[in-house]
Coordinates of N, CA and C in Angstrom, one line a residue:
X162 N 0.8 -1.2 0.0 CA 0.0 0.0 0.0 C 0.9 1.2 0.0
X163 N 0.7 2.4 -0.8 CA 1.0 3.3 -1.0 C 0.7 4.3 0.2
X164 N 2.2 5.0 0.6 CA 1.8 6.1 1.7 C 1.4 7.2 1.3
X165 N 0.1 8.0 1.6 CA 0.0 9.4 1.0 C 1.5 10.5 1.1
X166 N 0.3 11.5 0.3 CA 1.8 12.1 0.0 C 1.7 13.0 0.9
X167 N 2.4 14.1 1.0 CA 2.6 15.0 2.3 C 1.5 15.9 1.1
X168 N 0.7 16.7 2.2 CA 0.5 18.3 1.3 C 1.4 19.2 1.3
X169 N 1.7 20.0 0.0 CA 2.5 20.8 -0.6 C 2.3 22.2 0.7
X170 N 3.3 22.7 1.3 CA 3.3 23.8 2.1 C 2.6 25.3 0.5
X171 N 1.7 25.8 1.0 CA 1.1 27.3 1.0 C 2.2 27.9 0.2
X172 N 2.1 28.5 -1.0 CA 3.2 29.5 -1.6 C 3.6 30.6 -0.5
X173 N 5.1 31.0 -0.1 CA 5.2 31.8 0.8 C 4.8 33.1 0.9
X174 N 4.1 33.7 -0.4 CA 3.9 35.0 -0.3 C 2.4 34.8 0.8
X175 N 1.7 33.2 0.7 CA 0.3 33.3 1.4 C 0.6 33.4 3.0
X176 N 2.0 32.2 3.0 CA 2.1 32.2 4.2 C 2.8 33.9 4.8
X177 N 3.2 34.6 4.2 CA 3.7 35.9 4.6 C 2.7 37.1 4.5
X178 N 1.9 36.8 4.1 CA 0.0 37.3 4.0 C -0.6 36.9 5.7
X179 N -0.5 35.7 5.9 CA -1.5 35.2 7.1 C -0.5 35.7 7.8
X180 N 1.1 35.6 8.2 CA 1.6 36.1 9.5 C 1.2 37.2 9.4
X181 N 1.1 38.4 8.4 CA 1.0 39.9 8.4 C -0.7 40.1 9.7
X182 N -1.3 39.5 8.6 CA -2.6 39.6 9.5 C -2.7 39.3 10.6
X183 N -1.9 38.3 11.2 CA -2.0 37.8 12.6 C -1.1 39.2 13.5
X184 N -0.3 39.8 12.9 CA 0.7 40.3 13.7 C 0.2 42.0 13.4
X185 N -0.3 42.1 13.1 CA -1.0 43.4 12.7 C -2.2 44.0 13.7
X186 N -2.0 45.1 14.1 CA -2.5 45.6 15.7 C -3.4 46.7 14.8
X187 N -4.7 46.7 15.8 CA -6.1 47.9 15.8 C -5.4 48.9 15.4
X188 N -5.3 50.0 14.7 CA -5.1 51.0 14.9 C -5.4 51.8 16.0
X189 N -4.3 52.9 16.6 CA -4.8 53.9 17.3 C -5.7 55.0 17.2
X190 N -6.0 55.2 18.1 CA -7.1 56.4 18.2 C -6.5 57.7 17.0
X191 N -5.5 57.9 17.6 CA -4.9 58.9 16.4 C -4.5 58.4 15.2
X192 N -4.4 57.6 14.7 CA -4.3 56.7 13.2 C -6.0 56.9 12.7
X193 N -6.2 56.9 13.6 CA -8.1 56.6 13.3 C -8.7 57.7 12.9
X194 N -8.3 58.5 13.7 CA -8.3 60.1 13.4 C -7.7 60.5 12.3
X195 N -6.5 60.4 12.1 CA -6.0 60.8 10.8 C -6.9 60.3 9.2
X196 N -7.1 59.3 9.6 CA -8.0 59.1 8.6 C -9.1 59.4 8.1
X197 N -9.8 59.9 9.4 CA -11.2 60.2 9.2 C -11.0 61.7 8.7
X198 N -9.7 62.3 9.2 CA -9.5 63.9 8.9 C -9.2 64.0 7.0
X199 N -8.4 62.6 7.0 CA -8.2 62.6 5.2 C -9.3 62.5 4.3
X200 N -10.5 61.9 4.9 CA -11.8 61.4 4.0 C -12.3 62.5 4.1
X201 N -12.3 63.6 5.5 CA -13.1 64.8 4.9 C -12.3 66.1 4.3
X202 N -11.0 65.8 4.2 CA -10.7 66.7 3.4 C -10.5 66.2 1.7
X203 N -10.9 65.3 1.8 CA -10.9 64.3 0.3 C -12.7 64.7 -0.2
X204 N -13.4 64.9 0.7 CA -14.8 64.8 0.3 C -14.9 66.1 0.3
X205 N -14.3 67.3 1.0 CA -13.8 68.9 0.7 C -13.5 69.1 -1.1
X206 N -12.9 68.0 -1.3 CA -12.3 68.9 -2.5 C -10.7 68.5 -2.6
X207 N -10.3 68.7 -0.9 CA -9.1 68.6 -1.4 C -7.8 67.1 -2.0
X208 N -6.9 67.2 -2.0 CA -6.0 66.2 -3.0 C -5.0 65.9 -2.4
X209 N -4.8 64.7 -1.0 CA -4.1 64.5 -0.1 C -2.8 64.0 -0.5
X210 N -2.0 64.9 -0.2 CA -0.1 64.8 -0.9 C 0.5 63.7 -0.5
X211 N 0.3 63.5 0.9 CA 0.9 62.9 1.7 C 0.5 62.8 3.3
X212 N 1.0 61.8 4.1 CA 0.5 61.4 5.3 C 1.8 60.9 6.1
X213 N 1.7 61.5 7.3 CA 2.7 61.5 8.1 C 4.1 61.9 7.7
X214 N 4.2 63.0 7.1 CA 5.8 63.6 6.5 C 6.9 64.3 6.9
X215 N 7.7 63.6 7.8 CA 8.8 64.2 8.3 C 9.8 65.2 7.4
X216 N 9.8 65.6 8.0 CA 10.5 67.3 7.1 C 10.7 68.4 8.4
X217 N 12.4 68.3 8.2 CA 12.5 69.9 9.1 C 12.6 69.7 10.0
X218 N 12.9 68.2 10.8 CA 12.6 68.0 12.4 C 11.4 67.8 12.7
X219 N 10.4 67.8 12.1 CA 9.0 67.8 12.4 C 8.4 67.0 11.5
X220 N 6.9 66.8 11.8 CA 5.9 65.8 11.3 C 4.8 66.8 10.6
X221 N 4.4 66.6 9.5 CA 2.8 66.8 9.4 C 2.0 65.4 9.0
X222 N 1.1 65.3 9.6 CA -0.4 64.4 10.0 C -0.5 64.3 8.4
X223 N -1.2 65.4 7.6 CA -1.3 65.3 6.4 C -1.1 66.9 5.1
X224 N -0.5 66.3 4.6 CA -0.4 67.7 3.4 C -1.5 67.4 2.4
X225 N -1.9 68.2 1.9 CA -3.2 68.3 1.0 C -2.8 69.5 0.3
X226 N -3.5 69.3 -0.9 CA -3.7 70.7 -1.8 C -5.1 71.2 -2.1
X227 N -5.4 72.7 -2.1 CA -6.6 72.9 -1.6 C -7.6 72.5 -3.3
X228 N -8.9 72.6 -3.3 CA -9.6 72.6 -4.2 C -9.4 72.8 -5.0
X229 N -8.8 74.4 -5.3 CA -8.6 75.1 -6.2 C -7.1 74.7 -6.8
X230 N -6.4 73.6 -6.0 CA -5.1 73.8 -7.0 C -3.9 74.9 -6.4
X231 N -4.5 75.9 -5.8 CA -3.4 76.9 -5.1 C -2.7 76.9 -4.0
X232 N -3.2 76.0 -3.4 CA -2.9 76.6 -2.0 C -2.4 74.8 -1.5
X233 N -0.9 74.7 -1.0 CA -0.7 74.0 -0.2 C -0.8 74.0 1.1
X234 N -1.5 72.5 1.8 CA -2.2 73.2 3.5 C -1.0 72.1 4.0
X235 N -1.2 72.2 5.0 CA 0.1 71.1 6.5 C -1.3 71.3 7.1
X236 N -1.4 70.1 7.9 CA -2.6 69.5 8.3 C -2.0 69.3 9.6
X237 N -2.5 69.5 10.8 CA -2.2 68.9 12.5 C -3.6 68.7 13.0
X238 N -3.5 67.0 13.4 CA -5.0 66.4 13.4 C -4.8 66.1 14.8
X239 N -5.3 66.8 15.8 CA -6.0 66.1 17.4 C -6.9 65.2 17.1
X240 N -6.9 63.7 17.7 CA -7.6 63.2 18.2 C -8.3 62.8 19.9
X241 N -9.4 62.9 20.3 CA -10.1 62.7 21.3 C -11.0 61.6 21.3
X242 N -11.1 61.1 22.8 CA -12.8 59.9 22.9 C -13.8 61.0 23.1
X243 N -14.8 61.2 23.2 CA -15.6 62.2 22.7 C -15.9 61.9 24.1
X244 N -15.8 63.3 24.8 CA -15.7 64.0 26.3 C -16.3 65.2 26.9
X245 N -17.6 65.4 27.4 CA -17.3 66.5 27.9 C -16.6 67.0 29.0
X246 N -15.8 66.3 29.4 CA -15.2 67.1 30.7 C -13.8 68.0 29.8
X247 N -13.4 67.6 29.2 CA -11.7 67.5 28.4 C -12.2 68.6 27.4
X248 N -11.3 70.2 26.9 CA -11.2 70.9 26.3 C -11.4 69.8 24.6
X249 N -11.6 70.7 23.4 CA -11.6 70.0 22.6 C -10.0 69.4 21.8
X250 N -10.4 68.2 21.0 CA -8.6 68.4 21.2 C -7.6 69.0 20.2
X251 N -8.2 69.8 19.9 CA -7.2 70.8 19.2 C -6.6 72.1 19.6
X252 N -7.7 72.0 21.0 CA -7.1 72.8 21.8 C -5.3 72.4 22.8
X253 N -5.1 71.6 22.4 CA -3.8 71.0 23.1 C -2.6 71.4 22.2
X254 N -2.6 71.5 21.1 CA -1.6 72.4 20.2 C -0.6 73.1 21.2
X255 N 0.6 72.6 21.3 CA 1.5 73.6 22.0 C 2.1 74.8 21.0
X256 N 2.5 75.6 21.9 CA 3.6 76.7 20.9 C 4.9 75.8 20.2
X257 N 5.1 75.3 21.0 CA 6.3 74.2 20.6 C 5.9 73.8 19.2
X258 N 5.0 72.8 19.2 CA 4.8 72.1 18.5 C 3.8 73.3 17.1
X259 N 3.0 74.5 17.4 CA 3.2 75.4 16.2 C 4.3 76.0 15.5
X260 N 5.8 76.0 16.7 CA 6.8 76.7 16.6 C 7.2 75.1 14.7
X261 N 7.0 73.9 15.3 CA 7.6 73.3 14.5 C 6.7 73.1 13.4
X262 N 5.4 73.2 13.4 CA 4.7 73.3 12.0 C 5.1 74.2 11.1
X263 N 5.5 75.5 11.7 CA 6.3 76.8 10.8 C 6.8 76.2 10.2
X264 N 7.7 75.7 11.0 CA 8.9 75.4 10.2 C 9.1 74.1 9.4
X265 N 8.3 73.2 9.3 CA 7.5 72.3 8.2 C 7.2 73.2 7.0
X266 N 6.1 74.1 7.2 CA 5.7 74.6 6.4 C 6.7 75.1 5.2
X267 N 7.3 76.5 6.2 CA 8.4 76.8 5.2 C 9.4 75.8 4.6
X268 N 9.7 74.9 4.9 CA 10.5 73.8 4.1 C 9.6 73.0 2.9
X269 N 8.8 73.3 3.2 CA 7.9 72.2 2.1 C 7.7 73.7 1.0
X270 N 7.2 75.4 1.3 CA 7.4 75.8 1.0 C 8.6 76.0 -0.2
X271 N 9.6 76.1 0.3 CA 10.9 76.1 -0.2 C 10.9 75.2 -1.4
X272 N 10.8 73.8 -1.0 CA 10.5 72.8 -2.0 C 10.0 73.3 -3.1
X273 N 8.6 73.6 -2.1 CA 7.7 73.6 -3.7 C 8.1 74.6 -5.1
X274 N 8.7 75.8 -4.2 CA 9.3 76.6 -5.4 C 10.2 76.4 -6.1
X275 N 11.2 75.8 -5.8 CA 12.4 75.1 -6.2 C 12.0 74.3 -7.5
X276 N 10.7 72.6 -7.3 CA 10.5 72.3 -8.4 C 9.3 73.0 -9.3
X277 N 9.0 74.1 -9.1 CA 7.3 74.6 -9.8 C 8.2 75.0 -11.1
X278 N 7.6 74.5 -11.9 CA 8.0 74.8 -13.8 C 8.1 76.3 -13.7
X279 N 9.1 77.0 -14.9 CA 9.3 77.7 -15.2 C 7.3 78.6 -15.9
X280 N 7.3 79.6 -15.3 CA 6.1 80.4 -15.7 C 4.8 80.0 -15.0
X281 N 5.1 78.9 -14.0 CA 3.6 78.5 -13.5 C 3.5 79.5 -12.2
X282 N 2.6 79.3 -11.9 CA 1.9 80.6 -10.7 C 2.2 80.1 -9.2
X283 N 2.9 80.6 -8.7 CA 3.3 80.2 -6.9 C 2.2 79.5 -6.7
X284 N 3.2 78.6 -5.6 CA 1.3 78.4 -4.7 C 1.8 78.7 -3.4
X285 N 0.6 79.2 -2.9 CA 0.7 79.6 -1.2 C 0.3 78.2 0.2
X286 N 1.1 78.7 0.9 CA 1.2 77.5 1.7 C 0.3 78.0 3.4
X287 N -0.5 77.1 4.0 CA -1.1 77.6 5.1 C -1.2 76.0 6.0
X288 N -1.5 76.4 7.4 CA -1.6 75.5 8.4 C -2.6 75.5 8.6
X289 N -3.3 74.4 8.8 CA -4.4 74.0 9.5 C -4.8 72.8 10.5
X290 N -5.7 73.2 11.2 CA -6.1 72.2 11.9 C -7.0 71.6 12.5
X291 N -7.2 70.0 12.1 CA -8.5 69.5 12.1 C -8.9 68.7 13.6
X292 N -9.8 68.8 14.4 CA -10.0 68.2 15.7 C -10.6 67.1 15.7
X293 N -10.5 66.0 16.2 CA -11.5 65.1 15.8 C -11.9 64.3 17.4
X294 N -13.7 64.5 17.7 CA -14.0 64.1 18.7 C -14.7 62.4 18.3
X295 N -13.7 61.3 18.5 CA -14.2 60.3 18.1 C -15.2 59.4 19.2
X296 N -16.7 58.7 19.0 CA -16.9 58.6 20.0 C -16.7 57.1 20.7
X297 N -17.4 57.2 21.5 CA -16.6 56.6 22.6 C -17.5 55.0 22.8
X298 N -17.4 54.0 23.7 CA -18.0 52.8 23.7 C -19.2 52.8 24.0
X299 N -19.8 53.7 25.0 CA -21.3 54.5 25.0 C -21.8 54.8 23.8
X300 N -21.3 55.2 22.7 CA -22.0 55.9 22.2 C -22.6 54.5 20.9
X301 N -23.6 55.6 20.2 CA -24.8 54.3 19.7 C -23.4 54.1 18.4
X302 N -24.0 52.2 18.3 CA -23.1 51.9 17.3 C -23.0 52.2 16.1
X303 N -22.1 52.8 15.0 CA -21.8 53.3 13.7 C -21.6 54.5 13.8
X304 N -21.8 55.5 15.0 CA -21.8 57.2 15.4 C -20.4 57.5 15.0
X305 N -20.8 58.5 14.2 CA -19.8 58.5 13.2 C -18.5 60.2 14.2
X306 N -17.5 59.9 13.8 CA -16.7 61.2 14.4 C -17.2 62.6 14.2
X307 N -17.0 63.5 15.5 CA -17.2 64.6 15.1 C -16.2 65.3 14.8
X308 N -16.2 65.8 13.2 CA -14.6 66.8 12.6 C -14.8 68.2 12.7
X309 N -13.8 69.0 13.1 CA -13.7 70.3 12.9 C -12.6 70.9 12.3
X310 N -12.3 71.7 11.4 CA -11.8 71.6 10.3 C -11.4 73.1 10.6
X311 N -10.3 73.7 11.3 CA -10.0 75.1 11.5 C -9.3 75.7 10.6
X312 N -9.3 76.6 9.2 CA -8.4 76.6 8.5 C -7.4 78.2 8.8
X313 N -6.4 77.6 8.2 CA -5.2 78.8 8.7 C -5.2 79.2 10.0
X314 N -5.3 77.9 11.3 CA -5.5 78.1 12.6 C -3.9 78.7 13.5
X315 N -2.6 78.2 12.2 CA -1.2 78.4 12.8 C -0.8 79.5 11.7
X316 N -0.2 80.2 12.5 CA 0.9 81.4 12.0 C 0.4 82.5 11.3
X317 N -1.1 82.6 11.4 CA -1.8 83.9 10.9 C -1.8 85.4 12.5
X318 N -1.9 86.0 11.9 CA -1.6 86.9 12.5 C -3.1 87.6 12.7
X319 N -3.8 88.2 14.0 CA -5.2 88.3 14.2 C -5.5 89.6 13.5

């Protein structure tokens, strides 16, 4: 009598598919946030450049270009469990941490002039910032985040 045969092991890209999945963690609260802040500036109009961009010593959450094509924004996204006791969370913005969006800014600035074609029209660059009160295990299931969307909240002058 003939011994069966062994089964053929899984092509490794499947088996390196299932460990990914197995080893792959919930997102955080601020990952969660970030994203939700991307979908409404994507459903704005605007045309998200990039996500999580170190530049300058510093991070921006997300760069986007506005609707119109002119205006490059640097995005700094608070996330919150949706709270009334706790200020909102974009109120937690340090000067520090505006001191380093500046300076994001102008470096991406800088860039952008550097490669813009000969005869095309500047684009102008602004900071913004989106809050996001996400809610919490109380709250009814599918309750979607609340976004607030503050634009030119850094380095304008009142």
């Amino acid at each position: 009598m003939a011994e069966p045969r062994p089964t053929p092991p899984p092509p490794a890209s499947l088996l390196a598919r299932v460990a990914s999945l197995l080893r792959r963690t919930p997102p955080t609260l601020g990952q969660r946030g970030e994203r939700a802040a991307a979908r409404h500036l994507k459903r704005a109009g605007y045309r998200v450049l990039a996500r999580n961009l170190h530049l300058a010593n510093a991070e921006a959450d997300i760069v986007a270009l506005t609707p119109d094509r002119r205006t490059v924004v640097v995005v700094e996204v608070k996330t919150r469990l949706l709270s009334t006791a706790h200020p909102p969370p974009e109120a937690s913005i340090t000067a520090r941490k505006q001191a380093a969006l500046v300076r994001l800014a102008q470096a991406i600035a800088s860039r952008t002039r550097r490669r813009r074609p000969p005869g095309s029209a500047p684009r102008g660059i602004r900071i913004d910032v989106i809050g996001v009160d996400w809610p919490g295990a109380d709250a009814p299931r599918g309750s979607a985040p609340a976004i607030r969307h503050h634009v030119g909240a850094v380095g304008q002058r009142a």
